[in-house]
Amino acid sequence: MTAPHLPKVAGIDAPVPAPAHTVAPTPASPETAAAPPGGPSCPHPPNAPGLALQDQLAGWVSDLTTLHELTERLARTNGLDAALTELLRAGAALVGARRGLVVWEPQDGRGPDTVVGLGLGRADLGHLETVPRDAMPYGTLLDTPAGLPGGEDELVRPDLFAEDGLDPRHREVAARLGYAASYAVPLSTDAAGRLGAAMWLYDEPAEPAERPRHLVGLYVRHATEHLARLLEVERMRACVSTLFEELLPSRLPRVAGVQLAARHRTGPRGGGDWHDALPLPDAALGLAVGSVTGSGPAAVATMARLRASLRAYAVMEGEDPVAVLSDLELLLRLTEPARSATALFAYCEPALRRVTLAGAGHSPPLLVGERRTEFVETSVSAPLGMLACWEAPSTEFQAEAGETVLLYTDGLLHRTGDSVDRAFARLHAAAASVPRPLRRDPGAVADHVLATVLPDGLDATDGGEDVVLLAARFE
């Protein structure tokens, strides 16, 4: 492949669907139809301008149809990685390439930085990363402050092995991966600036023709605007998720006579579900779970205030869970009159394995043991902030040695997509099916329940609510 080659011209590849609308050719005139095969002919027949215009219109319709279908597929993506992959596929179809990659590096340095390949495995991408950055087209596009010479917005290398001064490592990697030409374009917007670069690879010396290059330029400009919006959404989700994770306890306390484990997953919009476990005087333990209405940063902030307040109320009067929730309800009504919340607080005495709890519109705990798996009976009560004055009686129950109490938020039930009764039945069946060896570990119990109730995973199930599960096993 070291000998120079005449570059091929790449056009629109077959994966691009044919246009749905075409212009029918104009039927031949009687004079033209009657002309004998060897008779006189005119180099420019009278209807030549009309045929040329029809061909031009048909080309425009074909291009618009192609771009419409490709941009529709891009608009259906709902994640940054999926959109980058779709951009690569569409660009490869337009310029007639088989493989490519996107190097995503937002100019503002806030990330996320990633590399997405098309037709390239992880090992192939690793080989490409060993090539000096300034020798790769994407490096030139990303690292040249003033842009390409002449103000161009693309970089065509039709025959790598015919270039003088090709980087030796680039030559070696290109020969290993079997590509001989490349076509690269920047990904940038006026508002967001440079976001990344896309590059497509040809197996043989080639370059895209003028029409496909024009189409891919139009498509990439639209795609980059879509990617910029997805980037902002991705950053917001990451910010809310980080904030949510930091506001919840990273480590659970060690209390004699009880083992603790917690599982929580933030929904895509970032909600207000929370949990807490705190040591109390007289070797007692306070357990709490709750959920704030709404989603996003405002709901997370409200959740943080309620959780911090509940800790203070639990230290002052934790032996009376009703008083704890009454104080919390008063605080919510005075400071967040437009919001409501559900909460459950349990005052545990590990030495006696006795639990006293009160709930405000919250789902009942689930008791999992060797001889029983049952929901704890709690009084029916309204959520916090719904009534002028909240109050409900507390409930007390006795746990046996080796039993685990599961506290959870409603997101676990909602993500099943079932009705309330069926969701409770699924949760009960999941807890009852925990294998005996796993029941000694509250973390294993929580993982088994989550995997059974949500078999498709937390990210694939219906709904985007938070899921919180707090497990306490009494020794």
Coordinates of C-alpha atoms in Angstrom, one line a residue:
M1 CA 0.0 0.0 0.0
T2 CA 3.0 2.3 -0.2
A3 CA 2.7 3.0 -3.9
P4 CA 0.7 6.0 -4.8
H5 CA -2.9 5.4 -5.9
L6 CA -5.4 7.4 -7.8
P7 CA -8.0 8.3 -5.2
K8 CA -11.5 7.0 -5.7
V9 CA -14.5 9.3 -5.3
A10 CA -17.0 8.1 -2.6
G11 CA -20.7 9.0 -2.8
I12 CA -23.8 8.3 -0.8
D13 CA -23.6 4.7 0.4
A14 CA -26.4 2.1 -0.1
P15 CA -27.6 2.3 3.6
V16 CA -29.2 5.6 2.9
P17 CA -32.8 4.9 1.9
A18 CA -33.9 5.9 -1.6
P19 CA -36.1 9.0 -1.7
A20 CA -39.8 8.4 -1.5
H21 CA -40.6 11.1 -4.0
T22 CA -39.2 11.1 -7.5
V23 CA -39.9 13.1 -10.6
A24 CA -41.1 11.1 -13.6
P25 CA -39.1 11.7 -16.8
T26 CA -40.9 13.8 -19.5
P27 CA -42.2 11.6 -22.3
A28 CA -40.4 11.9 -25.6
S29 CA -42.0 14.2 -28.2
P30 CA -43.5 12.6 -31.3
E31 CA -40.7 14.1 -33.5
T32 CA -38.1 12.6 -31.2
A33 CA -39.8 9.2 -31.1
A34 CA -40.3 9.1 -34.9
A35 CA -36.7 10.0 -35.6
P36 CA -34.9 7.1 -37.3
P37 CA -31.9 5.5 -35.5
G38 CA -29.5 6.9 -38.1
G39 CA -31.4 10.0 -38.9
P40 CA -30.3 13.6 -38.2
S41 CA -30.1 14.5 -34.6
C42 CA -29.8 17.8 -32.7
P43 CA -27.1 17.9 -30.0
H44 CA -29.4 20.1 -27.9
P45 CA -33.0 19.0 -28.3
P46 CA -35.7 21.5 -27.6
N47 CA -36.7 19.9 -24.2
A48 CA -33.1 19.7 -22.9
P49 CA -33.5 22.6 -20.4
G50 CA -36.6 21.0 -19.0
L51 CA -34.9 17.7 -18.6
A52 CA -31.9 19.4 -16.8
L53 CA -34.3 21.2 -14.5
Q54 CA -36.2 18.0 -13.7
D55 CA -32.9 16.2 -12.9
Q56 CA -31.9 19.1 -10.7
L57 CA -35.2 19.1 -8.9
A58 CA -35.1 15.3 -8.5
G59 CA -31.7 15.6 -6.9
W60 CA -32.9 18.3 -4.5
V61 CA -35.9 16.2 -3.5
S62 CA -33.6 13.2 -3.0
D63 CA -31.2 15.2 -0.8
L64 CA -34.0 16.7 1.3
T65 CA -35.6 13.3 1.8
T66 CA -32.3 11.7 2.8
L67 CA -31.5 14.5 5.3
H68 CA -35.1 14.4 6.7
E69 CA -34.9 10.7 7.4
L70 CA -31.4 10.9 8.9
T71 CA -32.3 13.8 11.2
E72 CA -35.4 12.1 12.3
R73 CA -33.4 9.1 13.4
L74 CA -31.0 11.4 15.2
A75 CA -33.9 13.2 17.0
R76 CA -35.2 9.9 18.3
T77 CA -32.0 9.4 20.3
N78 CA -32.2 10.4 24.0
G79 CA -28.6 10.1 25.2
L80 CA -25.3 11.5 24.2
D81 CA -23.6 8.2 23.4
A82 CA -26.6 7.1 21.3
A83 CA -26.6 10.3 19.4
L84 CA -22.9 10.2 18.7
T85 CA -23.3 6.6 17.3
E86 CA -26.2 7.7 15.1
L87 CA -24.1 10.7 13.8
L88 CA -21.4 8.2 12.8
R89 CA -23.8 5.9 11.1
A90 CA -25.5 8.7 9.1
G91 CA -22.2 10.3 8.1
A92 CA -20.7 6.9 7.0
A93 CA -23.8 6.4 4.8
L94 CA -23.5 9.9 3.3
V95 CA -19.8 9.8 2.5
G96 CA -19.6 6.1 1.6
A97 CA -17.4 5.0 4.5
R98 CA -17.6 1.8 6.6
R99 CA -15.9 2.9 9.8
G100 CA -15.4 6.0 11.8
L101 CA -15.0 7.6 15.2
V102 CA -16.1 10.6 17.2
V103 CA -13.7 12.3 19.6
W104 CA -15.9 14.3 22.0
E105 CA -14.0 17.0 23.9
P106 CA -16.0 20.1 24.8
Q107 CA -13.9 23.2 24.6
D108 CA -15.0 24.5 28.0
G109 CA -13.3 21.6 29.7
R110 CA -16.3 20.6 31.7
G111 CA -16.7 17.2 29.9
P112 CA -17.7 14.6 29.6
D113 CA -14.9 13.5 27.3
T114 CA -15.4 10.3 25.3
V115 CA -14.5 8.4 22.1
V116 CA -17.2 6.5 20.2
G117 CA -16.3 4.2 17.4
L118 CA -18.3 2.8 14.4
G119 CA -17.0 -0.6 13.2
L120 CA -14.0 -0.2 15.5
G121 CA -13.5 -2.4 18.6
R122 CA -12.0 -1.2 21.8
A123 CA -8.7 -2.6 20.8
D124 CA -8.8 -0.7 17.5
L125 CA -9.6 2.6 19.3
G126 CA -6.7 1.8 21.6
H127 CA -4.3 1.5 18.7
L128 CA -5.5 4.8 17.3
E129 CA -4.8 6.5 20.6
T130 CA -1.2 5.5 20.3
V131 CA -0.8 7.7 17.2
P132 CA 0.5 11.2 18.1
R133 CA -2.5 13.5 18.4
D134 CA -1.2 16.1 16.0
A135 CA -0.8 13.4 13.3
M136 CA -4.5 12.5 13.4
P137 CA -7.2 14.6 11.6
Y138 CA -9.3 14.9 14.7
G139 CA -6.2 16.3 16.6
T140 CA -5.7 18.9 13.9
L141 CA -9.4 19.9 14.1
L142 CA -9.5 20.1 17.8
D143 CA -6.1 21.6 18.6
T144 CA -5.8 24.3 16.0
P145 CA -7.1 27.5 17.7
A146 CA -7.7 29.5 14.6
G147 CA -9.2 26.7 12.6
L148 CA -7.9 25.1 9.4
P149 CA -5.9 27.1 6.9
G150 CA -8.2 28.9 4.5
G151 CA -11.2 28.8 6.8
E152 CA -12.1 25.3 5.7
D153 CA -14.4 23.2 7.8
E154 CA -13.3 19.7 6.7
L155 CA -10.1 17.7 6.4
V156 CA -9.7 15.3 3.5
R157 CA -6.8 12.8 3.3
P158 CA -7.5 10.8 0.2
D159 CA -4.4 8.6 0.2
L160 CA -2.5 8.3 3.4
F161 CA 0.3 6.1 2.1
A162 CA 1.0 8.5 -0.7
E163 CA 1.5 11.4 1.6
D164 CA 5.0 12.7 2.2
G165 CA 6.0 12.8 5.8
L166 CA 3.3 10.5 7.1
D167 CA 3.9 9.8 10.8
P168 CA 5.5 6.4 11.1
R169 CA 3.2 5.3 14.0
H170 CA 0.2 6.5 11.9
R171 CA 1.4 4.5 9.0
E172 CA 1.8 1.4 11.2
V173 CA -1.6 1.7 12.8
A174 CA -3.3 2.4 9.5
A175 CA -1.8 -0.7 7.9
R176 CA -2.8 -2.8 11.0
L177 CA -6.4 -1.6 10.9
G178 CA -6.6 -1.6 7.1
Y179 CA -7.6 1.9 6.2
A180 CA -6.0 4.1 3.6
A181 CA -8.0 7.4 3.6
S182 CA -10.0 9.5 5.9
Y183 CA -12.5 12.4 6.0
A184 CA -13.0 14.5 9.1
V185 CA -15.2 17.4 10.1
P186 CA -15.4 19.4 13.3
L187 CA -18.4 19.4 15.6
S188 CA -19.0 23.0 16.8
T189 CA -21.7 25.6 17.3
D190 CA -21.6 29.3 17.7
A191 CA -23.0 29.1 21.2
A192 CA -21.2 26.1 22.6
G193 CA -17.9 26.5 20.6
R194 CA -15.9 23.4 19.7
L195 CA -17.4 20.2 21.0
G196 CA -15.5 17.5 19.2
A197 CA -14.6 16.0 15.8
A198 CA -15.9 13.2 13.6
M199 CA -13.7 11.1 11.3
W200 CA -14.6 8.4 8.8
L201 CA -12.1 5.8 7.5
Y202 CA -11.9 4.3 4.0
D203 CA -10.5 0.9 3.3
E204 CA -8.9 2.1 0.0
P205 CA -7.7 5.5 -1.2
A206 CA -10.9 7.5 -1.7
E207 CA -12.6 10.9 -1.0
P208 CA -16.2 11.9 -0.9
A209 CA -17.6 13.8 -3.9
E210 CA -18.8 17.4 -3.7
R211 CA -22.5 16.5 -3.2
P212 CA -22.0 14.1 -0.3
R213 CA -19.6 16.5 1.3
H214 CA -22.3 19.2 1.1
L215 CA -24.9 16.9 2.6
V216 CA -22.7 15.7 5.4
G217 CA -21.9 19.4 6.2
L218 CA -25.6 20.2 6.5
Y219 CA -26.3 17.1 8.5
V220 CA -23.4 17.7 10.9
R221 CA -24.4 21.3 11.6
H222 CA -27.9 20.2 12.6
A223 CA -26.6 17.2 14.5
T224 CA -24.2 19.3 16.5
E225 CA -27.0 21.6 17.7
H226 CA -28.8 18.4 18.9
L227 CA -25.7 17.1 20.6
A228 CA -25.1 20.5 22.4
R229 CA -28.6 20.2 23.9
L230 CA -28.0 16.6 24.9
L231 CA -24.7 17.7 26.5
E232 CA -26.5 20.2 28.7
V233 CA -29.0 17.6 29.8
E234 CA -26.3 15.2 30.5
R235 CA -24.4 17.7 32.6
M236 CA -27.6 18.6 34.5
R237 CA -28.3 15.0 35.3
A238 CA -24.7 14.4 36.5
C239 CA -24.9 17.5 38.7
V240 CA -28.2 16.5 40.3
S241 CA -27.0 12.9 40.7
T242 CA -23.8 14.0 42.4
L243 CA -25.6 16.4 44.6
F244 CA -28.1 13.7 45.5
E245 CA -25.4 11.1 46.3
E246 CA -23.5 13.6 48.5
L247 CA -26.6 14.5 50.5
L248 CA -27.3 10.9 51.4
P249 CA -25.2 9.2 54.0
S250 CA -22.1 7.6 52.3
R251 CA -21.6 5.2 55.2
L252 CA -24.0 3.7 57.6
P253 CA -23.3 3.7 61.4
R254 CA -22.2 0.7 63.3
V255 CA -24.7 -0.2 66.0
A256 CA -24.4 -3.3 68.2
G257 CA -27.1 -5.9 67.6
V258 CA -28.1 -4.8 64.1
Q259 CA -26.5 -4.9 60.6
L260 CA -27.4 -2.2 58.0
A261 CA -27.3 -1.9 54.2
A262 CA -28.8 0.7 51.8
R263 CA -29.3 0.9 48.1
H264 CA -30.4 4.0 46.3
R265 CA -30.5 5.0 42.6
T266 CA -31.3 8.4 41.3
G267 CA -33.8 8.7 38.5
P268 CA -33.0 10.5 35.3
R269 CA -34.7 13.7 36.4
G270 CA -33.2 13.6 40.0
G271 CA -35.9 13.2 42.6
G272 CA -36.3 13.7 46.3
D273 CA -36.2 10.1 47.8
W274 CA -33.9 9.7 50.8
H275 CA -32.9 7.4 53.6
D276 CA -31.1 7.8 56.9
A277 CA -29.8 5.8 59.8
L278 CA -28.4 7.5 63.0
P279 CA -27.4 6.3 66.4
L280 CA -29.6 7.6 69.3
P281 CA -29.1 7.8 73.1
D282 CA -29.5 4.6 75.1
A283 CA -28.0 2.4 72.3
A284 CA -31.0 3.0 70.1
L285 CA -31.1 3.4 66.4
G286 CA -33.2 5.7 64.2
L287 CA -34.2 4.6 60.7
A288 CA -36.0 6.8 58.2
V289 CA -37.0 6.8 54.5
G290 CA -39.0 9.5 52.7
S291 CA -39.9 11.1 49.4
V292 CA -40.5 14.7 48.4
T293 CA -42.9 15.5 45.5
G294 CA -41.4 16.8 42.4
S295 CA -38.0 16.3 40.8
G296 CA -34.9 18.3 39.9
P297 CA -32.7 20.5 42.1
A298 CA -35.6 22.1 44.0
A299 CA -36.9 18.7 45.1
V300 CA -33.3 17.6 46.1
A301 CA -32.9 20.8 48.2
T302 CA -36.2 20.2 50.0
M303 CA -35.2 16.6 50.6
A304 CA -31.9 17.8 52.2
R305 CA -33.6 20.2 54.5
L306 CA -36.2 17.6 55.6
R307 CA -33.5 15.0 56.2
A308 CA -31.4 17.3 58.3
S309 CA -34.4 18.5 60.3
L310 CA -35.5 14.9 61.0
R311 CA -32.1 14.1 62.4
A312 CA -32.4 16.9 64.9
Y313 CA -36.0 15.9 65.8
A314 CA -35.0 12.3 66.2
V315 CA -32.2 13.2 68.6
M316 CA -34.6 15.3 70.7
E317 CA -37.6 13.0 70.8
G318 CA -36.8 9.9 68.8
E319 CA -38.6 7.6 71.3
D320 CA -41.9 9.1 70.0
P321 CA -41.9 8.7 66.2
V322 CA -45.3 10.5 66.0
A323 CA -43.8 13.6 67.6
V324 CA -40.8 13.4 65.2
L325 CA -43.1 13.4 62.1
S326 CA -45.4 16.0 63.6
D327 CA -42.4 18.4 63.9
L328 CA -41.3 17.6 60.4
E329 CA -44.8 18.3 59.1
L330 CA -44.9 21.6 60.8
L331 CA -41.6 22.6 59.3
L332 CA -42.6 21.5 55.8
R333 CA -45.9 23.4 56.0
L334 CA -44.2 26.6 57.1
T335 CA -41.2 26.5 54.8
E336 CA -42.5 24.6 51.7
P337 CA -46.2 25.2 51.6
A338 CA -46.5 24.1 47.9
R339 CA -44.9 20.7 48.5
S340 CA -45.9 17.5 50.2
A341 CA -43.8 14.6 51.3
T342 CA -44.1 11.0 52.6
A343 CA -41.9 9.8 55.4
L344 CA -41.5 6.8 57.8
F345 CA -39.5 6.9 61.0
A346 CA -38.6 3.9 63.1
Y347 CA -37.2 3.9 66.6
C348 CA -35.2 0.7 67.0
E349 CA -34.0 -0.9 70.2
P350 CA -31.5 -3.5 69.0
A351 CA -31.0 -5.2 72.3
L352 CA -34.7 -5.9 72.6
R353 CA -35.3 -6.2 68.8
R354 CA -38.2 -3.9 69.3
V355 CA -39.2 -1.3 66.7
T356 CA -41.7 1.6 67.1
L357 CA -42.6 3.4 63.9
A358 CA -44.9 6.0 62.4
G359 CA -45.6 6.7 58.8
A360 CA -47.0 9.6 56.9
G361 CA -48.5 8.4 53.7
H362 CA -45.6 5.9 53.3
S363 CA -45.6 2.3 52.2
P364 CA -45.4 -0.2 55.1
P365 CA -42.0 -1.9 56.0
L366 CA -41.5 -5.5 55.0
L367 CA -40.3 -8.1 57.6
V368 CA -38.2 -10.9 56.1
G369 CA -37.3 -14.0 58.2
E370 CA -36.9 -17.7 58.2
R371 CA -40.4 -18.4 59.3
R372 CA -42.3 -15.3 57.9
T373 CA -42.3 -12.7 55.2
E374 CA -45.0 -10.1 55.9
F375 CA -45.7 -6.4 55.7
V376 CA -45.8 -4.6 59.0
E377 CA -49.3 -3.2 59.8
T378 CA -49.2 0.5 60.0
S379 CA -51.9 3.1 60.5
V380 CA -53.4 4.8 57.4
S381 CA -52.2 8.5 57.3
A382 CA -51.9 11.4 54.9
P383 CA -48.6 12.6 53.6
L384 CA -46.9 15.5 55.3
G385 CA -48.1 18.9 54.2
M386 CA -51.6 17.7 53.0
L387 CA -53.6 18.5 56.2
A388 CA -53.7 21.4 58.5
C389 CA -52.3 19.3 61.3
W390 CA -50.8 15.8 60.8
E391 CA -51.1 13.1 63.4
A392 CA -51.3 9.3 63.3
P393 CA -50.8 6.6 65.9
S394 CA -47.5 4.7 66.0
T395 CA -47.1 1.0 65.6
E396 CA -44.8 -1.4 67.5
F397 CA -43.6 -4.8 66.5
Q398 CA -41.1 -7.4 67.7
A399 CA -38.4 -8.8 65.3
E400 CA -36.9 -12.2 65.8
A401 CA -33.2 -13.0 65.7
G402 CA -32.0 -13.1 62.1
E403 CA -35.0 -11.2 60.7
T404 CA -34.5 -8.2 58.3
V405 CA -36.7 -5.1 58.2
L406 CA -36.9 -3.5 54.7
L407 CA -37.8 0.1 54.4
Y408 CA -38.3 1.4 50.9
T409 CA -39.7 4.3 48.9
D410 CA -42.6 4.2 46.5
G411 CA -40.3 4.4 43.5
L412 CA -39.5 0.7 43.9
L413 CA -43.2 0.0 43.4
H414 CA -43.8 2.5 40.6
R415 CA -40.9 1.3 38.5
T416 CA -42.5 -2.1 38.1
G417 CA -45.2 -0.6 35.9
D418 CA -47.8 -2.7 37.7
S419 CA -50.9 -1.7 39.7
V420 CA -50.4 -1.0 43.4
D421 CA -51.7 -4.4 44.5
R422 CA -49.6 -6.3 41.9
A423 CA -46.5 -4.3 42.8
F424 CA -46.9 -5.1 46.5
A425 CA -47.4 -8.8 45.6
R426 CA -44.2 -8.8 43.5
L427 CA -42.3 -7.2 46.3
H428 CA -43.5 -9.8 48.8
A429 CA -42.7 -12.6 46.5
A430 CA -39.2 -11.2 45.9
A431 CA -38.5 -11.0 49.6
A432 CA -39.9 -14.5 50.3
S433 CA -37.6 -16.0 47.6
V434 CA -34.4 -14.8 49.1
P435 CA -32.1 -17.9 49.4
R436 CA -31.3 -18.9 53.0
P437 CA -27.5 -18.3 52.7
L438 CA -28.2 -14.7 51.6
R439 CA -30.5 -13.9 54.5
R440 CA -27.5 -13.4 56.8
D441 CA -26.4 -10.4 54.8
P442 CA -28.8 -7.4 54.6
G443 CA -26.9 -6.1 51.5
A444 CA -27.5 -9.4 49.8
V445 CA -31.1 -9.3 50.8
A446 CA -31.5 -5.8 49.3
D447 CA -29.7 -6.8 46.1
H448 CA -31.9 -9.9 45.6
V449 CA -35.1 -7.9 46.1
L450 CA -34.1 -5.3 43.6
A451 CA -33.0 -7.8 41.0
T452 CA -36.2 -9.8 41.4
V453 CA -38.7 -6.9 41.6
L454 CA -37.0 -5.1 38.7
P455 CA -35.5 -7.9 36.5
D456 CA -34.7 -5.6 33.6
G457 CA -32.6 -3.3 35.8
L458 CA -33.1 0.0 37.3
D459 CA -32.3 1.9 34.1
A460 CA -34.5 -0.1 31.8
T461 CA -37.7 -0.3 33.8
D462 CA -40.7 1.9 33.2
G463 CA -40.6 5.2 34.9
G464 CA -37.7 7.4 36.0
E465 CA -38.4 7.7 39.8
D466 CA -35.7 7.3 42.5
V467 CA -35.4 4.0 44.3
V468 CA -34.3 3.7 47.9
L469 CA -34.1 0.5 49.9
L470 CA -32.9 0.4 53.6
A471 CA -32.3 -3.0 55.2
A472 CA -31.7 -3.6 58.9
R473 CA -31.0 -7.2 60.1
F474 CA -31.4 -7.9 63.8
E475 CA -28.9 -10.3 65.4

